[in-house]
Amino acid sequence: MRALVISDIHGNFHALEAVLAAAPAHDAVWNLGDVVGYGARPNEVVELLRGISTLDVRGNHDRVCTGLTSSQGFNPVAAEAAAWTHGTLTDSNLEWLKAMPKGPVAVGETIVCAHGSPLHEDHYILSMRDAWAPLQRMESSIAFFGHTHVQGNFSLLENDWEEERPQYAEREAAAQQRLELRAGTKHLINPGSVGQPRDMDWRAAFAIYDDMDSSVTFHRVPYDVEAAQAAIRAAKLPERLAARLQTGR
């Protein structure tokens, strides 16, 4: 079985289209949340996902943009985008987003999918310090998560702790890097953000999980950033949301 693992699309339809066009053949699509918020084409993103995703986990922006929770903890730019998104979503898409389950969601006996962490949907895992408790406490051998918009892997094998981030030679063309999943190891794996990367790489990020050869392959793919920026500006959303797409931060 091969799964396309995506996260943090954030209403960026142009990036999602590029990911789906570049993704190798797969049997399932696992969506780790934050489908909307920030980007200017939330309805198109949701409608596309509704036809292809086989597993969905809600993100914090999905909750706020649908009114399940307030935007009190958001910065002003995020709160403005959330309010705009709520007013833009169709009733059908709003209800679909509201119905996405809270993570973690199990895939068989060895894998879970979460937004922030397998321990709490809003926790950020950015460093080994953040990963320590989830790796110690999670019962699955693999947890896929998003939320940070940073592609990478944290692992634990007995007393061997490792943090790995893909290193790509250049930042313009499509690129990939394979990670072998060693037997007996626990992994926390972030596929990166489709629609708003924050690891200084502007390209859309995703991952392919392959249980036949026990591997995850991280991918980056270019997309039409200028078109995504133009859509944000046309919607009169904050300029910050358009500008940051060019730098991946």
JSON list of C-alpha atoms in Angstrom, two decimals:
[
{"chain": "A", "resi": 1, "resn": "MET", "atom": "CA", "xyz": [0.00, 0.00, 0.00]},
{"chain": "A", "resi": 2, "resn": "ARG", "atom": "CA", "xyz": [1.22, 3.47, -0.90]},
{"chain": "A", "resi": 3, "resn": "ALA", "atom": "CA", "xyz": [-0.31, 6.56, 0.71]},
{"chain": "A", "resi": 4, "resn": "LEU", "atom": "CA", "xyz": [0.01, 10.18, -0.33]},
{"chain": "A", "resi": 5, "resn": "VAL", "atom": "CA", "xyz": [0.39, 12.12, 2.93]},
{"chain": "A", "resi": 6, "resn": "ILE", "atom": "CA", "xyz": [-0.48, 15.83, 2.80]},
{"chain": "A", "resi": 7, "resn": "SER", "atom": "CA", "xyz": [-0.94, 18.54, 5.39]},
{"chain": "A", "resi": 8, "resn": "ASP", "atom": "CA", "xyz": [-1.48, 22.27, 5.84]},
{"chain": "A", "resi": 9, "resn": "ILE", "atom": "CA", "xyz": [-2.92, 23.10, 2.42]},
{"chain": "A", "resi": 10, "resn": "HIS", "atom": "CA", "xyz": [-4.35, 26.33, 3.84]},
{"chain": "A", "resi": 11, "resn": "GLY", "atom": "CA", "xyz": [-6.62, 27.14, 0.93]},
{"chain": "A", "resi": 12, "resn": "ASN", "atom": "CA", "xyz": [-3.78, 27.14, -1.61]},
{"chain": "A", "resi": 13, "resn": "PHE", "atom": "CA", "xyz": [-5.44, 25.45, -4.58]},
{"chain": "A", "resi": 14, "resn": "HIS", "atom": "CA", "xyz": [-2.51, 26.08, -6.94]},
{"chain": "A", "resi": 15, "resn": "ALA", "atom": "CA", "xyz": [-0.11, 24.24, -4.63]},
{"chain": "A", "resi": 16, "resn": "LEU", "atom": "CA", "xyz": [-2.53, 21.34, -4.12]},
{"chain": "A", "resi": 17, "resn": "GLU", "atom": "CA", "xyz": [-2.98, 20.91, -7.87]},
{"chain": "A", "resi": 18, "resn": "ALA", "atom": "CA", "xyz": [0.80, 20.79, -8.32]},
{"chain": "A", "resi": 19, "resn": "VAL", "atom": "CA", "xyz": [1.16, 18.17, -5.59]},
{"chain": "A", "resi": 20, "resn": "LEU", "atom": "CA", "xyz": [-1.51, 15.92, -7.07]},
{"chain": "A", "resi": 21, "resn": "ALA", "atom": "CA", "xyz": [0.02, 16.23, -10.54]},
{"chain": "A", "resi": 22, "resn": "ALA", "atom": "CA", "xyz": [3.50, 15.35, -9.26]},
{"chain": "A", "resi": 23, "resn": "ALA", "atom": "CA", "xyz": [2.62, 12.62, -6.77]},
{"chain": "A", "resi": 24, "resn": "PRO", "atom": "CA", "xyz": [3.59, 9.06, -7.75]},
{"chain": "A", "resi": 25, "resn": "ALA", "atom": "CA", "xyz": [0.91, 6.41, -8.01]},
{"chain": "A", "resi": 26, "resn": "HIS", "atom": "CA", "xyz": [-0.77, 5.79, -4.65]},
{"chain": "A", "resi": 27, "resn": "ASP", "atom": "CA", "xyz": [-3.66, 3.87, -3.13]},
{"chain": "A", "resi": 28, "resn": "ALA", "atom": "CA", "xyz": [-4.77, 6.33, -0.44]},
{"chain": "A", "resi": 29, "resn": "VAL", "atom": "CA", "xyz": [-4.68, 10.03, 0.46]},
{"chain": "A", "resi": 30, "resn": "TRP", "atom": "CA", "xyz": [-4.16, 10.94, 4.12]},
{"chain": "A", "resi": 31, "resn": "ASN", "atom": "CA", "xyz": [-5.00, 14.56, 4.92]},
{"chain": "A", "resi": 32, "resn": "LEU", "atom": "CA", "xyz": [-3.53, 15.82, 8.21]},
{"chain": "A", "resi": 33, "resn": "GLY", "atom": "CA", "xyz": [-5.57, 19.00, 8.49]},
{"chain": "A", "resi": 34, "resn": "ASP", "atom": "CA", "xyz": [-5.50, 22.77, 8.15]},
{"chain": "A", "resi": 35, "resn": "VAL", "atom": "CA", "xyz": [-7.22, 22.42, 4.83]},
{"chain": "A", "resi": 36, "resn": "VAL", "atom": "CA", "xyz": [-8.27, 26.07, 4.93]},
{"chain": "A", "resi": 37, "resn": "GLY", "atom": "CA", "xyz": [-7.18, 29.39, 6.41]},
{"chain": "A", "resi": 38, "resn": "TYR", "atom": "CA", "xyz": [-4.74, 31.92, 4.88]},
{"chain": "A", "resi": 39, "resn": "GLY", "atom": "CA", "xyz": [-5.29, 30.98, 1.22]},
{"chain": "A", "resi": 40, "resn": "ALA", "atom": "CA", "xyz": [-7.89, 32.47, -1.12]},
{"chain": "A", "resi": 41, "resn": "ARG", "atom": "CA", "xyz": [-9.50, 29.38, -2.68]},
{"chain": "A", "resi": 42, "resn": "PRO", "atom": "CA", "xyz": [-10.88, 27.33, 0.23]},
{"chain": "A", "resi": 43, "resn": "ASN", "atom": "CA", "xyz": [-13.93, 26.00, -1.61]},
{"chain": "A", "resi": 44, "resn": "GLU", "atom": "CA", "xyz": [-11.90, 24.63, -4.51]},
{"chain": "A", "resi": 45, "resn": "VAL", "atom": "CA", "xyz": [-9.49, 22.92, -2.09]},
{"chain": "A", "resi": 46, "resn": "VAL", "atom": "CA", "xyz": [-12.27, 21.33, -0.05]},
{"chain": "A", "resi": 47, "resn": "GLU", "atom": "CA", "xyz": [-14.19, 20.17, -3.11]},
{"chain": "A", "resi": 48, "resn": "LEU", "atom": "CA", "xyz": [-11.09, 18.53, -4.55]},
{"chain": "A", "resi": 49, "resn": "LEU", "atom": "CA", "xyz": [-10.23, 16.83, -1.27]},
{"chain": "A", "resi": 50, "resn": "ARG", "atom": "CA", "xyz": [-13.76, 15.56, -0.80]},
{"chain": "A", "resi": 51, "resn": "GLY", "atom": "CA", "xyz": [-13.33, 13.50, -3.93]},
{"chain": "A", "resi": 52, "resn": "ILE", "atom": "CA", "xyz": [-9.94, 11.96, -3.19]},
{"chain": "A", "resi": 53, "resn": "SER", "atom": "CA", "xyz": [-9.10, 11.81, 0.52]},
{"chain": "A", "resi": 54, "resn": "THR", "atom": "CA", "xyz": [-9.45, 8.48, 2.27]},
{"chain": "A", "resi": 55, "resn": "LEU", "atom": "CA", "xyz": [-8.54, 9.79, 5.74]},
{"chain": "A", "resi": 56, "resn": "ASP", "atom": "CA", "xyz": [-8.98, 13.28, 7.18]},
{"chain": "A", "resi": 57, "resn": "VAL", "atom": "CA", "xyz": [-7.91, 14.84, 10.46]},
{"chain": "A", "resi": 58, "resn": "ARG", "atom": "CA", "xyz": [-9.01, 18.31, 11.47]},
{"chain": "A", "resi": 59, "resn": "GLY", "atom": "CA", "xyz": [-6.53, 21.12, 12.10]},
{"chain": "A", "resi": 60, "resn": "ASN", "atom": "CA", "xyz": [-6.78, 24.18, 14.34]},
{"chain": "A", "resi": 61, "resn": "HIS", "atom": "CA", "xyz": [-7.51, 26.48, 11.37]},
{"chain": "A", "resi": 62, "resn": "ASP", "atom": "CA", "xyz": [-10.25, 24.12, 10.23]},
{"chain": "A", "resi": 63, "resn": "ARG", "atom": "CA", "xyz": [-11.86, 24.43, 13.66]},
{"chain": "A", "resi": 64, "resn": "VAL", "atom": "CA", "xyz": [-11.62, 28.22, 13.77]},
{"chain": "A", "resi": 65, "resn": "CYS", "atom": "CA", "xyz": [-12.64, 28.80, 10.15]},
{"chain": "A", "resi": 66, "resn": "THR", "atom": "CA", "xyz": [-15.80, 26.76, 10.69]},
{"chain": "A", "resi": 67, "resn": "GLY", "atom": "CA", "xyz": [-16.67, 28.35, 14.02]},
{"chain": "A", "resi": 68, "resn": "LEU", "atom": "CA", "xyz": [-16.06, 25.26, 16.14]},
{"chain": "A", "resi": 69, "resn": "THR", "atom": "CA", "xyz": [-13.61, 27.29, 18.24]},
{"chain": "A", "resi": 70, "resn": "SER", "atom": "CA", "xyz": [-12.88, 31.02, 18.46]},
{"chain": "A", "resi": 71, "resn": "SER", "atom": "CA", "xyz": [-9.95, 32.87, 16.89]},
{"chain": "A", "resi": 72, "resn": "GLN", "atom": "CA", "xyz": [-8.93, 34.31, 20.25]},
{"chain": "A", "resi": 73, "resn": "GLY", "atom": "CA", "xyz": [-5.54, 32.58, 20.19]},
{"chain": "A", "resi": 74, "resn": "PHE", "atom": "CA", "xyz": [-4.76, 33.61, 16.60]},
{"chain": "A", "resi": 75, "resn": "ASN", "atom": "CA", "xyz": [-2.63, 36.57, 15.58]},
{"chain": "A", "resi": 76, "resn": "PRO", "atom": "CA", "xyz": [-4.55, 39.38, 13.79]},
{"chain": "A", "resi": 77, "resn": "VAL", "atom": "CA", "xyz": [-3.58, 38.22, 10.28]},
{"chain": "A", "resi": 78, "resn": "ALA", "atom": "CA", "xyz": [-4.67, 34.62, 10.94]},
{"chain": "A", "resi": 79, "resn": "ALA", "atom": "CA", "xyz": [-7.89, 35.80, 12.60]},
{"chain": "A", "resi": 80, "resn": "GLU", "atom": "CA", "xyz": [-8.76, 38.06, 9.64]},
{"chain": "A", "resi": 81, "resn": "ALA", "atom": "CA", "xyz": [-8.13, 35.20, 7.20]},
{"chain": "A", "resi": 82, "resn": "ALA", "atom": "CA", "xyz": [-10.24, 32.84, 9.30]},
{"chain": "A", "resi": 83, "resn": "ALA", "atom": "CA", "xyz": [-13.18, 35.26, 9.35]},
{"chain": "A", "resi": 84, "resn": "TRP", "atom": "CA", "xyz": [-12.92, 35.75, 5.58]},
{"chain": "A", "resi": 85, "resn": "THR", "atom": "CA", "xyz": [-12.76, 31.98, 5.03]},
{"chain": "A", "resi": 86, "resn": "HIS", "atom": "CA", "xyz": [-15.81, 31.37, 7.21]},
{"chain": "A", "resi": 87, "resn": "GLY", "atom": "CA", "xyz": [-17.78, 33.85, 5.14]},
{"chain": "A", "resi": 88, "resn": "THR", "atom": "CA", "xyz": [-16.55, 32.38, 1.85]},
{"chain": "A", "resi": 89, "resn": "LEU", "atom": "CA", "xyz": [-17.11, 28.65, 2.42]},
{"chain": "A", "resi": 90, "resn": "THR", "atom": "CA", "xyz": [-20.27, 27.11, 1.00]},
{"chain": "A", "resi": 91, "resn": "ASP", "atom": "CA", "xyz": [-22.65, 25.47, 3.45]},
{"chain": "A", "resi": 92, "resn": "SER", "atom": "CA", "xyz": [-21.75, 22.02, 2.13]},
{"chain": "A", "resi": 93, "resn": "ASN", "atom": "CA", "xyz": [-18.00, 22.58, 2.44]},
{"chain": "A", "resi": 94, "resn": "LEU", "atom": "CA", "xyz": [-18.44, 24.12, 5.88]},
{"chain": "A", "resi": 95, "resn": "GLU", "atom": "CA", "xyz": [-20.26, 21.03, 7.10]},
{"chain": "A", "resi": 96, "resn": "TRP", "atom": "CA", "xyz": [-17.65, 18.70, 5.62]},
{"chain": "A", "resi": 97, "resn": "LEU", "atom": "CA", "xyz": [-14.88, 20.56, 7.43]},
{"chain": "A", "resi": 98, "resn": "LYS", "atom": "CA", "xyz": [-16.82, 20.54, 10.70]},
{"chain": "A", "resi": 99, "resn": "ALA", "atom": "CA", "xyz": [-17.22, 16.76, 10.44]},
{"chain": "A", "resi": 100, "resn": "MET", "atom": "CA", "xyz": [-13.49, 16.02, 10.13]},
{"chain": "A", "resi": 101, "resn": "PRO", "atom": "CA", "xyz": [-12.45, 13.94, 13.15]},
{"chain": "A", "resi": 102, "resn": "LYS", "atom": "CA", "xyz": [-10.13, 15.06, 15.91]},
{"chain": "A", "resi": 103, "resn": "GLY", "atom": "CA", "xyz": [-6.79, 13.29, 15.76]},
{"chain": "A", "resi": 104, "resn": "PRO", "atom": "CA", "xyz": [-5.14, 10.97, 16.24]},
{"chain": "A", "resi": 105, "resn": "VAL", "atom": "CA", "xyz": [-6.88, 8.70, 13.74]},
{"chain": "A", "resi": 106, "resn": "ALA", "atom": "CA", "xyz": [-5.59, 5.13, 13.53]},
{"chain": "A", "resi": 107, "resn": "VAL", "atom": "CA", "xyz": [-4.62, 3.41, 10.29]},
{"chain": "A", "resi": 108, "resn": "GLY", "atom": "CA", "xyz": [-4.48, -0.26, 11.19]},
{"chain": "A", "resi": 109, "resn": "GLU", "atom": "CA", "xyz": [-2.47, -1.21, 14.27]},
{"chain": "A", "resi": 110, "resn": "THR", "atom": "CA", "xyz": [0.85, 0.50, 13.56]},
{"chain": "A", "resi": 111, "resn": "ILE", "atom": "CA", "xyz": [0.08, 4.01, 12.22]},
{"chain": "A", "resi": 112, "resn": "VAL", "atom": "CA", "xyz": [-1.78, 7.06, 13.46]},
{"chain": "A", "resi": 113, "resn": "CYS", "atom": "CA", "xyz": [-2.43, 10.39, 11.75]},
{"chain": "A", "resi": 114, "resn": "ALA", "atom": "CA", "xyz": [-2.67, 13.62, 13.73]},
{"chain": "A", "resi": 115, "resn": "HIS", "atom": "CA", "xyz": [-2.50, 17.34, 13.12]},
{"chain": "A", "resi": 116, "resn": "GLY", "atom": "CA", "xyz": [-0.28, 18.65, 15.89]},
{"chain": "A", "resi": 117, "resn": "SER", "atom": "CA", "xyz": [0.81, 15.57, 17.84]},
{"chain": "A", "resi": 118, "resn": "PRO", "atom": "CA", "xyz": [-0.52, 12.10, 18.66]},
{"chain": "A", "resi": 119, "resn": "LEU", "atom": "CA", "xyz": [-0.88, 13.38, 22.24]},
{"chain": "A", "resi": 120, "resn": "HIS", "atom": "CA", "xyz": [-2.73, 16.65, 21.49]},
{"chain": "A", "resi": 121, "resn": "GLU", "atom": "CA", "xyz": [-4.05, 18.09, 18.25]},
{"chain": "A", "resi": 122, "resn": "ASP", "atom": "CA", "xyz": [-2.67, 21.59, 18.94]},
{"chain": "A", "resi": 123, "resn": "HIS", "atom": "CA", "xyz": [0.84, 20.71, 20.13]},
{"chain": "A", "resi": 124, "resn": "TYR", "atom": "CA", "xyz": [3.75, 21.81, 17.95]},
{"chain": "A", "resi": 125, "resn": "ILE", "atom": "CA", "xyz": [6.61, 19.36, 17.31]},
{"chain": "A", "resi": 126, "resn": "LEU", "atom": "CA", "xyz": [9.54, 21.45, 16.11]},
{"chain": "A", "resi": 127, "resn": "SER", "atom": "CA", "xyz": [12.47, 19.92, 17.99]},
{"chain": "A", "resi": 128, "resn": "MET", "atom": "CA", "xyz": [13.54, 16.71, 19.67]},
{"chain": "A", "resi": 129, "resn": "ARG", "atom": "CA", "xyz": [12.48, 18.24, 22.97]},
{"chain": "A", "resi": 130, "resn": "ASP", "atom": "CA", "xyz": [8.93, 18.50, 21.59]},
{"chain": "A", "resi": 131, "resn": "ALA", "atom": "CA", "xyz": [9.11, 14.97, 20.14]},
{"chain": "A", "resi": 132, "resn": "TRP", "atom": "CA", "xyz": [10.40, 13.31, 23.31]},
{"chain": "A", "resi": 133, "resn": "ALA", "atom": "CA", "xyz": [7.06, 12.72, 25.07]},
{"chain": "A", "resi": 134, "resn": "PRO", "atom": "CA", "xyz": [5.09, 11.61, 21.98]},
{"chain": "A", "resi": 135, "resn": "LEU", "atom": "CA", "xyz": [7.81, 9.14, 20.97]},
{"chain": "A", "resi": 136, "resn": "GLN", "atom": "CA", "xyz": [7.92, 7.74, 24.50]},
{"chain": "A", "resi": 137, "resn": "ARG", "atom": "CA", "xyz": [4.18, 7.49, 24.95]},
{"chain": "A", "resi": 138, "resn": "MET", "atom": "CA", "xyz": [2.66, 6.68, 21.55]},
{"chain": "A", "resi": 139, "resn": "GLU", "atom": "CA", "xyz": [1.59, 3.07, 21.06]},
{"chain": "A", "resi": 140, "resn": "SER", "atom": "CA", "xyz": [1.89, 3.10, 17.27]},
{"chain": "A", "resi": 141, "resn": "SER", "atom": "CA", "xyz": [5.23, 2.70, 15.53]},
{"chain": "A", "resi": 142, "resn": "ILE", "atom": "CA", "xyz": [4.54, 5.57, 13.11]},
{"chain": "A", "resi": 143, "resn": "ALA", "atom": "CA", "xyz": [2.71, 8.86, 13.61]},
{"chain": "A", "resi": 144, "resn": "PHE", "atom": "CA", "xyz": [2.22, 11.29, 10.75]},
{"chain": "A", "resi": 145, "resn": "PHE", "atom": "CA", "xyz": [1.63, 14.87, 11.83]},
{"chain": "A", "resi": 146, "resn": "GLY", "atom": "CA", "xyz": [1.60, 18.43, 10.46]},
{"chain": "A", "resi": 147, "resn": "HIS", "atom": "CA", "xyz": [0.92, 21.83, 12.07]},
{"chain": "A", "resi": 148, "resn": "THR", "atom": "CA", "xyz": [4.50, 23.17, 11.99]},
{"chain": "A", "resi": 149, "resn": "HIS", "atom": "CA", "xyz": [4.80, 23.41, 8.19]},
{"chain": "A", "resi": 150, "resn": "VAL", "atom": "CA", "xyz": [8.31, 21.92, 8.49]},
{"chain": "A", "resi": 151, "resn": "GLN", "atom": "CA", "xyz": [9.15, 18.68, 6.69]},
{"chain": "A", "resi": 152, "resn": "GLY", "atom": "CA", "xyz": [11.10, 16.04, 8.62]},
{"chain": "A", "resi": 153, "resn": "ASN", "atom": "CA", "xyz": [11.32, 13.02, 10.90]},
{"chain": "A", "resi": 154, "resn": "PHE", "atom": "CA", "xyz": [11.96, 12.33, 14.58]},
{"chain": "A", "resi": 155, "resn": "SER", "atom": "CA", "xyz": [12.74, 8.76, 15.59]},
{"chain": "A", "resi": 156, "resn": "LEU", "atom": "CA", "xyz": [13.52, 6.58, 18.61]},
{"chain": "A", "resi": 157, "resn": "LEU", "atom": "CA", "xyz": [15.20, 3.16, 18.60]},
{"chain": "A", "resi": 158, "resn": "GLU", "atom": "CA", "xyz": [15.92, 1.98, 22.15]},
{"chain": "A", "resi": 159, "resn": "ASN", "atom": "CA", "xyz": [18.17, 4.84, 23.39]},
{"chain": "A", "resi": 160, "resn": "ASP", "atom": "CA", "xyz": [19.00, 6.18, 19.93]},
{"chain": "A", "resi": 161, "resn": "TRP", "atom": "CA", "xyz": [17.20, 9.49, 19.22]},
{"chain": "A", "resi": 162, "resn": "GLU", "atom": "CA", "xyz": [17.40, 11.05, 15.75]},
{"chain": "A", "resi": 163, "resn": "GLU", "atom": "CA", "xyz": [16.10, 14.20, 14.09]},
{"chain": "A", "resi": 164, "resn": "GLU", "atom": "CA", "xyz": [16.26, 14.32, 10.30]},
{"chain": "A", "resi": 165, "resn": "ARG", "atom": "CA", "xyz": [15.25, 16.99, 7.80]},
{"chain": "A", "resi": 166, "resn": "PRO", "atom": "CA", "xyz": [15.48, 16.48, 4.03]},
{"chain": "A", "resi": 167, "resn": "GLN", "atom": "CA", "xyz": [18.38, 18.31, 2.43]},
{"chain": "A", "resi": 168, "resn": "TYR", "atom": "CA", "xyz": [17.84, 19.30, -1.19]},
{"chain": "A", "resi": 169, "resn": "ALA", "atom": "CA", "xyz": [20.65, 20.48, -3.47]},
{"chain": "A", "resi": 170, "resn": "GLU", "atom": "CA", "xyz": [18.59, 23.22, -5.09]},
{"chain": "A", "resi": 171, "resn": "ARG", "atom": "CA", "xyz": [15.28, 25.00, -4.58]},
{"chain": "A", "resi": 172, "resn": "GLU", "atom": "CA", "xyz": [13.72, 25.35, -8.03]},
{"chain": "A", "resi": 173, "resn": "ALA", "atom": "CA", "xyz": [12.92, 21.95, -9.56]},
{"chain": "A", "resi": 174, "resn": "ALA", "atom": "CA", "xyz": [11.03, 18.99, -8.13]},
{"chain": "A", "resi": 175, "resn": "ALA", "atom": "CA", "xyz": [13.09, 16.96, -5.65]},
{"chain": "A", "resi": 176, "resn": "GLN", "atom": "CA", "xyz": [12.72, 13.98, -3.36]},
{"chain": "A", "resi": 177, "resn": "GLN", "atom": "CA", "xyz": [14.52, 12.18, -0.53]},
{"chain": "A", "resi": 178, "resn": "ARG", "atom": "CA", "xyz": [13.85, 8.67, 0.76]},
{"chain": "A", "resi": 179, "resn": "LEU", "atom": "CA", "xyz": [13.76, 7.69, 4.43]},
{"chain": "A", "resi": 180, "resn": "GLU", "atom": "CA", "xyz": [14.04, 4.04, 5.43]},
{"chain": "A", "resi": 181, "resn": "LEU", "atom": "CA", "xyz": [11.80, 3.07, 8.33]},
{"chain": "A", "resi": 182, "resn": "ARG", "atom": "CA", "xyz": [13.90, 0.73, 10.44]},
{"chain": "A", "resi": 183, "resn": "ALA", "atom": "CA", "xyz": [12.25, -2.19, 12.23]},
{"chain": "A", "resi": 184, "resn": "GLY", "atom": "CA", "xyz": [11.67, -1.60, 15.93]},
{"chain": "A", "resi": 185, "resn": "THR", "atom": "CA", "xyz": [11.86, 2.19, 15.55]},
{"chain": "A", "resi": 186, "resn": "LYS", "atom": "CA", "xyz": [9.20, 4.73, 16.45]},
{"chain": "A", "resi": 187, "resn": "HIS", "atom": "CA", "xyz": [8.78, 7.57, 13.96]},
{"chain": "A", "resi": 188, "resn": "LEU", "atom": "CA", "xyz": [7.12, 10.99, 14.05]},
{"chain": "A", "resi": 189, "resn": "ILE", "atom": "CA", "xyz": [6.94, 12.10, 10.42]},
{"chain": "A", "resi": 190, "resn": "ASN", "atom": "CA", "xyz": [5.89, 15.49, 9.06]},
{"chain": "A", "resi": 191, "resn": "PRO", "atom": "CA", "xyz": [5.23, 15.60, 5.28]},
{"chain": "A", "resi": 192, "resn": "GLY", "atom": "CA", "xyz": [5.60, 19.39, 5.30]},
{"chain": "A", "resi": 193, "resn": "SER", "atom": "CA", "xyz": [3.07, 21.96, 4.17]},
{"chain": "A", "resi": 194, "resn": "VAL", "atom": "CA", "xyz": [1.39, 21.84, 0.78]},
{"chain": "A", "resi": 195, "resn": "GLY", "atom": "CA", "xyz": [0.24, 25.43, 0.77]},
{"chain": "A", "resi": 196, "resn": "GLN", "atom": "CA", "xyz": [2.41, 27.44, 3.12]},
{"chain": "A", "resi": 197, "resn": "PRO", "atom": "CA", "xyz": [5.87, 25.96, 3.84]},
{"chain": "A", "resi": 198, "resn": "ARG", "atom": "CA", "xyz": [7.86, 27.54, 6.67]},
{"chain": "A", "resi": 199, "resn": "ASP", "atom": "CA", "xyz": [11.21, 25.80, 6.29]},
{"chain": "A", "resi": 200, "resn": "MET", "atom": "CA", "xyz": [12.71, 28.40, 3.95]},
{"chain": "A", "resi": 201, "resn": "ASP", "atom": "CA", "xyz": [11.71, 26.37, 0.87]},
{"chain": "A", "resi": 202, "resn": "TRP", "atom": "CA", "xyz": [8.84, 27.84, -1.14]},
{"chain": "A", "resi": 203, "resn": "ARG", "atom": "CA", "xyz": [7.97, 24.62, -2.97]},
{"chain": "A", "resi": 204, "resn": "ALA", "atom": "CA", "xyz": [4.90, 22.60, -2.01]},
{"chain": "A", "resi": 205, "resn": "ALA", "atom": "CA", "xyz": [5.73, 19.65, 0.24]},
{"chain": "A", "resi": 206, "resn": "PHE", "atom": "CA", "xyz": [4.27, 16.17, 0.59]},
{"chain": "A", "resi": 207, "resn": "ALA", "atom": "CA", "xyz": [5.30, 12.59, 1.36]},
{"chain": "A", "resi": 208, "resn": "ILE", "atom": "CA", "xyz": [4.66, 9.09, 0.07]},
{"chain": "A", "resi": 209, "resn": "TYR", "atom": "CA", "xyz": [4.44, 6.26, 2.61]},
{"chain": "A", "resi": 210, "resn": "ASP", "atom": "CA", "xyz": [5.14, 2.79, 1.20]},
{"chain": "A", "resi": 211, "resn": "ASP", "atom": "CA", "xyz": [4.52, -0.19, 3.47]},
{"chain": "A", "resi": 212, "resn": "MET", "atom": "CA", "xyz": [5.92, -2.65, 0.93]},
{"chain": "A", "resi": 213, "resn": "ASP", "atom": "CA", "xyz": [9.50, -1.42, 1.36]},
{"chain": "A", "resi": 214, "resn": "SER", "atom": "CA", "xyz": [9.02, 0.31, 4.74]},
{"chain": "A", "resi": 215, "resn": "SER", "atom": "CA", "xyz": [9.88, 3.78, 3.52]},
{"chain": "A", "resi": 216, "resn": "VAL", "atom": "CA", "xyz": [8.72, 7.37, 3.39]},
{"chain": "A", "resi": 217, "resn": "THR", "atom": "CA", "xyz": [9.79, 9.56, 0.50]},
{"chain": "A", "resi": 218, "resn": "PHE", "atom": "CA", "xyz": [9.71, 13.30, 1.07]},
{"chain": "A", "resi": 219, "resn": "HIS", "atom": "CA", "xyz": [8.90, 15.43, -1.97]},
{"chain": "A", "resi": 220, "resn": "ARG", "atom": "CA", "xyz": [9.08, 19.11, -2.98]},
{"chain": "A", "resi": 221, "resn": "VAL", "atom": "CA", "xyz": [7.43, 20.41, -6.11]},
{"chain": "A", "resi": 222, "resn": "PRO", "atom": "CA", "xyz": [7.29, 23.91, -7.66]},
{"chain": "A", "resi": 223, "resn": "TYR", "atom": "CA", "xyz": [3.89, 25.51, -8.23]},
{"chain": "A", "resi": 224, "resn": "ASP", "atom": "CA", "xyz": [2.48, 28.77, -9.57]},
{"chain": "A", "resi": 225, "resn": "VAL", "atom": "CA", "xyz": [3.22, 30.99, -6.58]},
{"chain": "A", "resi": 226, "resn": "GLU", "atom": "CA", "xyz": [2.35, 34.17, -8.47]},
{"chain": "A", "resi": 227, "resn": "ALA", "atom": "CA", "xyz": [-1.14, 32.88, -9.22]},
{"chain": "A", "resi": 228, "resn": "ALA", "atom": "CA", "xyz": [-1.67, 31.95, -5.55]},
{"chain": "A", "resi": 229, "resn": "GLN", "atom": "CA", "xyz": [-0.47, 35.41, -4.53]},
{"chain": "A", "resi": 230, "resn": "ALA", "atom": "CA", "xyz": [-2.74, 37.09, -7.05]},
{"chain": "A", "resi": 231, "resn": "ALA", "atom": "CA", "xyz": [-5.74, 35.21, -5.65]},
{"chain": "A", "resi": 232, "resn": "ILE", "atom": "CA", "xyz": [-4.91, 36.37, -2.12]},
{"chain": "A", "resi": 233, "resn": "ARG", "atom": "CA", "xyz": [-4.59, 39.98, -3.24]},
{"chain": "A", "resi": 234, "resn": "ALA", "atom": "CA", "xyz": [-7.80, 39.81, -5.27]},
{"chain": "A", "resi": 235, "resn": "ALA", "atom": "CA", "xyz": [-9.61, 38.60, -2.15]},
{"chain": "A", "resi": 236, "resn": "LYS", "atom": "CA", "xyz": [-8.15, 41.59, -0.24]},
{"chain": "A", "resi": 237, "resn": "LEU", "atom": "CA", "xyz": [-6.61, 39.34, 2.37]},
{"chain": "A", "resi": 238, "resn": "PRO", "atom": "CA", "xyz": [-3.54, 40.64, 4.26]},
{"chain": "A", "resi": 239, "resn": "GLU", "atom": "CA", "xyz": [-0.49, 41.19, 2.04]},
{"chain": "A", "resi": 240, "resn": "ARG", "atom": "CA", "xyz": [1.64, 39.20, 4.47]},
{"chain": "A", "resi": 241, "resn": "LEU", "atom": "CA", "xyz": [-0.15, 36.03, 3.37]},
{"chain": "A", "resi": 242, "resn": "ALA", "atom": "CA", "xyz": [0.85, 36.58, -0.24]},
{"chain": "A", "resi": 243, "resn": "ALA", "atom": "CA", "xyz": [4.41, 37.75, 0.40]},
{"chain": "A", "resi": 244, "resn": "ARG", "atom": "CA", "xyz": [5.43, 34.81, 2.59]},
{"chain": "A", "resi": 245, "resn": "LEU", "atom": "CA", "xyz": [4.64, 32.27, -0.12]},
{"chain": "A", "resi": 246, "resn": "GLN", "atom": "CA", "xyz": [7.65, 33.45, -2.13]},
{"chain": "A", "resi": 247, "resn": "THR", "atom": "CA", "xyz": [10.15, 32.76, 0.66]},
{"chain": "A", "resi": 248, "resn": "GLY", "atom": "CA", "xyz": [8.71, 29.74, 2.45]},
{"chain": "A", "resi": 249, "resn": "ARG", "atom": "CA", "xyz": [8.73, 31.33, 5.88]}
]
